[in-house]
Amino acid sequence: MSLLLAAAETGQSASPDMWASVLHGLSILRNIAVIICLASGLFFVLAGTFGVLRLPDFFTRLHAAGMTDTLGAELIMLGLIIQDGFTLLSLKLLLVSFFLLMTSPTATHAVANAAYQAGLKPLIGRYKAPSPTDIKEEA
Amino acid sequence: MDDFMSYINLGTAFFLLVSMAMMLGRLLLGPTLYDRLLAVNSFGTKTVLFLCVFCFVIGRPDGVDIALLYALMNFIATIAVLKFFRYRALDVSLAESHISKANAESEGA
């Protein structure tokens, strides 16, 4: 980048070497964007998985899975699209992410509605996690 | 630099696999039917993501088509299983089932 600026100041035309260094700088920027997208997407996906495993009630688990899956999936797809550039593969990835964006909240809503209609009551009130002594008393 | 990015992709694929394995835990533990259904749905979404990332890892773009198909199949399978466990049959149209349910409620009242 600095080479290009120096060339502009001195009025010289940029040589192929300078353009190559500019392209290299841009590819580093692109890789940083990809890493940020993939890492934050993975964070959301893993957080949702931990929520589904650890939360006490069906509706809280649904909340964890439904929201984080949508955002995490979109972020990972965005990372892959940035990584590939303007190609046919990017168009297909965009299509996949569009379908995920449409179907994932719809499926979450359908599962929640079906569970509520079937009479599954949400856990209401302050939840106290079971301590080891409680489990001993039950046994 | 390309080597480095392929390691990033490989790590993403690995952690997606870890996440899928943990989701299988909820599928086996889940106290109710809906917990298991939620786990299957989430597992399917993660499968789509894993297929897309794995295409980049092995450098062949064919798997994205399969991922597209899997995203649609996953949604339809979830809806079909939900409908089956609500009406105990798959050949009932949703409009008819609503009418018969309304009739049953008015007869009961």
Coordinates of C-alpha atoms in Angstrom, one line a residue:
Chain A
M1 CA 0.0 0.0 0.0
S2 CA 2.7 2.5 1.0
L3 CA 4.6 1.7 -2.2
L4 CA 1.5 2.7 -4.2
L5 CA 1.2 5.9 -2.3
A6 CA 4.8 6.7 -2.9
A7 CA 4.4 6.1 -6.6
A8 CA 1.4 8.4 -6.7
E9 CA 3.3 11.2 -4.9
T10 CA 6.2 11.0 -7.3
G11 CA 4.0 10.8 -10.3
Q12 CA 5.3 7.5 -11.5
S13 CA 2.9 4.9 -12.9
A14 CA 2.6 1.8 -10.6
S15 CA 4.7 -1.1 -11.7
P16 CA 3.4 -4.7 -11.6
D17 CA 5.4 -5.4 -8.4
M18 CA 3.5 -2.6 -6.6
W19 CA 0.1 -4.0 -7.7
A20 CA 1.2 -7.4 -6.5
S21 CA 2.0 -6.1 -3.1
V22 CA -1.4 -4.2 -3.0
L23 CA -3.2 -7.5 -3.8
H24 CA -1.3 -9.3 -1.2
G25 CA -2.3 -6.7 1.4
L26 CA -6.0 -7.0 0.3
S27 CA -5.8 -10.8 0.6
I28 CA -4.5 -10.5 4.2
L29 CA -7.5 -8.2 5.0
R30 CA -9.8 -10.7 3.4
N31 CA -8.3 -13.6 5.5
I32 CA -8.8 -11.5 8.7
A33 CA -12.4 -10.9 7.8
V34 CA -12.9 -14.7 7.1
I35 CA -11.3 -15.6 10.5
I36 CA -13.5 -13.2 12.4
C37 CA -16.6 -14.5 10.7
L38 CA -15.8 -18.2 11.2
A39 CA -14.7 -17.7 14.8
S40 CA -17.7 -15.7 15.9
G41 CA -20.0 -18.2 14.1
L42 CA -18.3 -21.1 15.8
F43 CA -18.7 -19.3 19.1
F44 CA -22.4 -18.9 18.6
V45 CA -22.9 -22.5 17.5
L46 CA -21.0 -23.9 20.4
A47 CA -22.8 -21.6 22.9
G48 CA -26.1 -22.8 21.5
T49 CA -25.0 -26.5 21.9
F50 CA -23.9 -25.9 25.5
G51 CA -27.3 -24.2 26.1
V52 CA -29.2 -27.2 24.7
L53 CA -27.2 -29.5 26.9
R54 CA -27.3 -27.5 30.1
L55 CA -30.6 -25.5 30.4
P56 CA -33.3 -26.9 32.6
D57 CA -36.5 -26.7 30.5
F58 CA -37.6 -27.6 26.9
F59 CA -38.5 -24.0 26.1
T60 CA -35.2 -22.5 27.3
R61 CA -33.4 -25.2 25.3
L62 CA -35.4 -24.2 22.2
H63 CA -34.5 -20.6 22.9
A64 CA -30.8 -21.4 23.0
A65 CA -30.8 -23.6 19.9
G66 CA -33.1 -21.5 17.7
M67 CA -31.5 -18.1 18.1
T68 CA -27.8 -19.2 18.1
D69 CA -28.2 -21.6 15.2
T70 CA -29.6 -18.9 13.0
L71 CA -26.9 -16.3 13.7
G72 CA -24.0 -18.8 13.9
A73 CA -25.0 -20.5 10.6
E74 CA -25.3 -17.1 8.8
L75 CA -21.9 -16.0 10.2
I76 CA -20.1 -19.2 9.1
M77 CA -21.7 -19.0 5.6
L78 CA -20.6 -15.3 5.4
G79 CA -17.1 -16.4 6.2
L80 CA -17.1 -19.0 3.5
I81 CA -18.6 -16.6 0.9
I82 CA -15.9 -13.9 1.7
Q83 CA -13.2 -16.7 1.4
D84 CA -14.4 -17.7 -2.0
G85 CA -15.1 -14.3 -3.7
F86 CA -17.5 -13.8 -6.6
T87 CA -18.0 -17.3 -8.0
L88 CA -20.8 -19.7 -8.7
L89 CA -19.9 -21.5 -5.4
S90 CA -20.5 -18.3 -3.6
L91 CA -24.0 -18.0 -5.2
K92 CA -24.8 -21.6 -4.0
L93 CA -23.5 -20.8 -0.5
L94 CA -25.7 -17.6 -0.5
L95 CA -28.7 -19.8 -1.5
V96 CA -28.0 -22.3 1.3
S97 CA -27.7 -19.4 3.8
F98 CA -31.0 -17.9 2.5
F99 CA -32.8 -21.2 3.0
L100 CA -31.3 -21.6 6.5
L101 CA -32.4 -18.1 7.3
M102 CA -36.0 -18.9 6.2
T103 CA -36.4 -22.4 7.5
S104 CA -34.6 -22.3 10.9
P105 CA -36.8 -19.8 12.7
T106 CA -39.9 -21.4 11.1
A107 CA -38.9 -24.9 12.3
T108 CA -38.2 -23.5 15.8
H109 CA -41.6 -21.8 15.9
A110 CA -43.3 -25.0 14.7
V111 CA -41.6 -27.1 17.4
A112 CA -42.5 -24.6 20.1
N113 CA -46.1 -24.4 18.9
A114 CA -46.5 -28.1 18.7
A115 CA -45.0 -28.6 22.2
Y116 CA -47.3 -25.9 23.7
Q117 CA -50.4 -27.3 22.0
A118 CA -49.5 -30.8 23.2
G119 CA -49.6 -29.4 26.8
L120 CA -46.0 -29.1 27.7
K121 CA -45.9 -26.4 30.3
P122 CA -42.9 -24.0 30.5
L123 CA -41.0 -23.9 33.8
I124 CA -42.2 -20.8 35.6
G125 CA -40.6 -19.1 38.5
R126 CA -37.1 -19.0 39.9
Y127 CA -35.2 -22.1 38.9
K128 CA -32.8 -23.6 41.5
A129 CA -30.2 -25.9 40.0
P130 CA -30.0 -29.3 41.8
S131 CA -27.1 -29.4 44.2
P132 CA -25.2 -32.7 45.0
T133 CA -27.0 -32.9 48.4
D134 CA -30.4 -32.8 46.7
I135 CA -29.4 -35.7 44.5
K136 CA -28.2 -37.7 47.5
E137 CA -31.5 -37.1 49.4
E138 CA -33.5 -38.4 46.4
A139 CA -31.4 -41.5 46.3
Chain B
M1 CA -1.1 -18.1 3.6
D2 CA -3.3 -20.5 1.8
D3 CA -2.0 -23.3 4.1
F4 CA -3.0 -21.2 7.1
M5 CA -6.5 -20.6 5.8
S6 CA -6.9 -24.4 5.2
Y7 CA -6.0 -25.0 8.8
I8 CA -8.7 -22.4 9.8
N9 CA -11.2 -24.3 7.8
L10 CA -10.1 -27.6 9.2
G11 CA -10.5 -26.3 12.8
T12 CA -14.0 -25.0 12.0
A13 CA -15.0 -28.4 10.6
F14 CA -13.6 -30.1 13.7
F15 CA -15.4 -27.9 16.2
L16 CA -18.6 -28.3 14.2
L17 CA -18.2 -32.1 14.5
V18 CA -17.7 -31.6 18.3
S19 CA -20.9 -29.5 18.5
M20 CA -22.8 -32.2 16.5
A21 CA -21.5 -34.9 18.9
M22 CA -22.7 -32.9 21.9
M23 CA -26.1 -32.4 20.2
L24 CA -26.4 -36.2 20.0
G25 CA -26.1 -36.2 23.8
R26 CA -29.3 -34.2 24.1
L27 CA -30.9 -36.5 21.5
L28 CA -30.2 -39.5 23.7
L29 CA -31.0 -37.8 27.1
G30 CA -34.0 -35.7 26.0
P31 CA -36.8 -36.3 28.4
T32 CA -39.6 -35.4 26.0
L33 CA -40.2 -36.0 22.3
Y34 CA -39.8 -32.3 21.5
D35 CA -36.3 -32.2 23.1
R36 CA -35.3 -35.0 20.7
L37 CA -36.9 -33.3 17.8
L38 CA -35.1 -30.0 18.6
A39 CA -31.8 -31.9 18.8
V40 CA -32.4 -33.6 15.4
N41 CA -33.3 -30.2 13.8
S42 CA -30.2 -28.5 15.3
F43 CA -28.1 -31.5 14.3
G44 CA -29.3 -31.1 10.7
T45 CA -28.4 -27.4 10.6
K46 CA -24.9 -28.2 11.9
T47 CA -24.6 -31.0 9.2
V48 CA -25.3 -28.4 6.5
L49 CA -22.6 -26.1 7.9
F50 CA -20.2 -29.0 8.2
L51 CA -20.8 -30.1 4.6
C52 CA -20.1 -26.5 3.3
V53 CA -16.9 -26.1 5.4
F54 CA -15.7 -29.6 4.5
C55 CA -16.0 -28.7 0.8
F56 CA -13.5 -25.9 1.4
V57 CA -11.2 -28.3 3.4
I58 CA -11.0 -30.9 0.6
G59 CA -11.1 -28.3 -2.2
R60 CA -14.0 -29.8 -4.1
P61 CA -17.2 -27.7 -4.4
D62 CA -19.6 -30.6 -5.1
G63 CA -20.8 -30.9 -1.5
V64 CA -22.5 -27.5 -1.4
D65 CA -25.3 -28.9 -3.7
I66 CA -25.8 -31.7 -1.2
A67 CA -25.9 -29.2 1.6
L68 CA -28.6 -27.2 -0.2
L69 CA -30.6 -30.4 -0.6
Y70 CA -30.0 -31.3 3.1
A71 CA -31.2 -27.9 4.3
L72 CA -34.5 -28.3 2.6
M73 CA -34.9 -32.0 3.6
N74 CA -34.2 -31.1 7.2
F75 CA -37.0 -28.6 7.4
I76 CA -39.5 -30.8 5.7
A77 CA -38.6 -33.8 7.9
T78 CA -39.0 -31.7 11.0
I79 CA -42.5 -30.5 9.9
A80 CA -43.5 -34.1 8.9
V81 CA -42.5 -35.6 12.2
L82 CA -44.3 -32.9 14.1
K83 CA -47.4 -33.4 12.1
F84 CA -47.2 -37.2 12.6
F85 CA -47.0 -36.9 16.3
R86 CA -49.8 -34.4 16.5
Y87 CA -52.4 -36.2 14.3
R88 CA -50.9 -39.8 14.4
A89 CA -51.2 -40.0 10.6
L90 CA -49.4 -38.4 7.7
D91 CA -52.3 -38.6 5.1
V92 CA -54.5 -36.1 6.8
S93 CA -54.5 -32.7 5.1
L94 CA -53.9 -29.9 7.6
A95 CA -57.2 -28.1 6.6
E96 CA -59.3 -31.3 7.2
S97 CA -57.6 -31.9 10.5
H98 CA -58.4 -28.4 11.7
I99 CA -62.1 -28.9 10.7
S100 CA -62.4 -32.3 12.4
K101 CA -60.8 -30.8 15.5
A102 CA -63.2 -27.9 15.6
N103 CA -66.2 -30.3 15.2
A104 CA -64.9 -32.5 18.0
E105 CA -64.6 -29.4 20.3
S106 CA -68.1 -28.2 19.5
E107 CA -69.6 -31.7 20.1
G108 CA -67.8 -31.9 23.4
A109 CA -69.2 -28.5 24.4

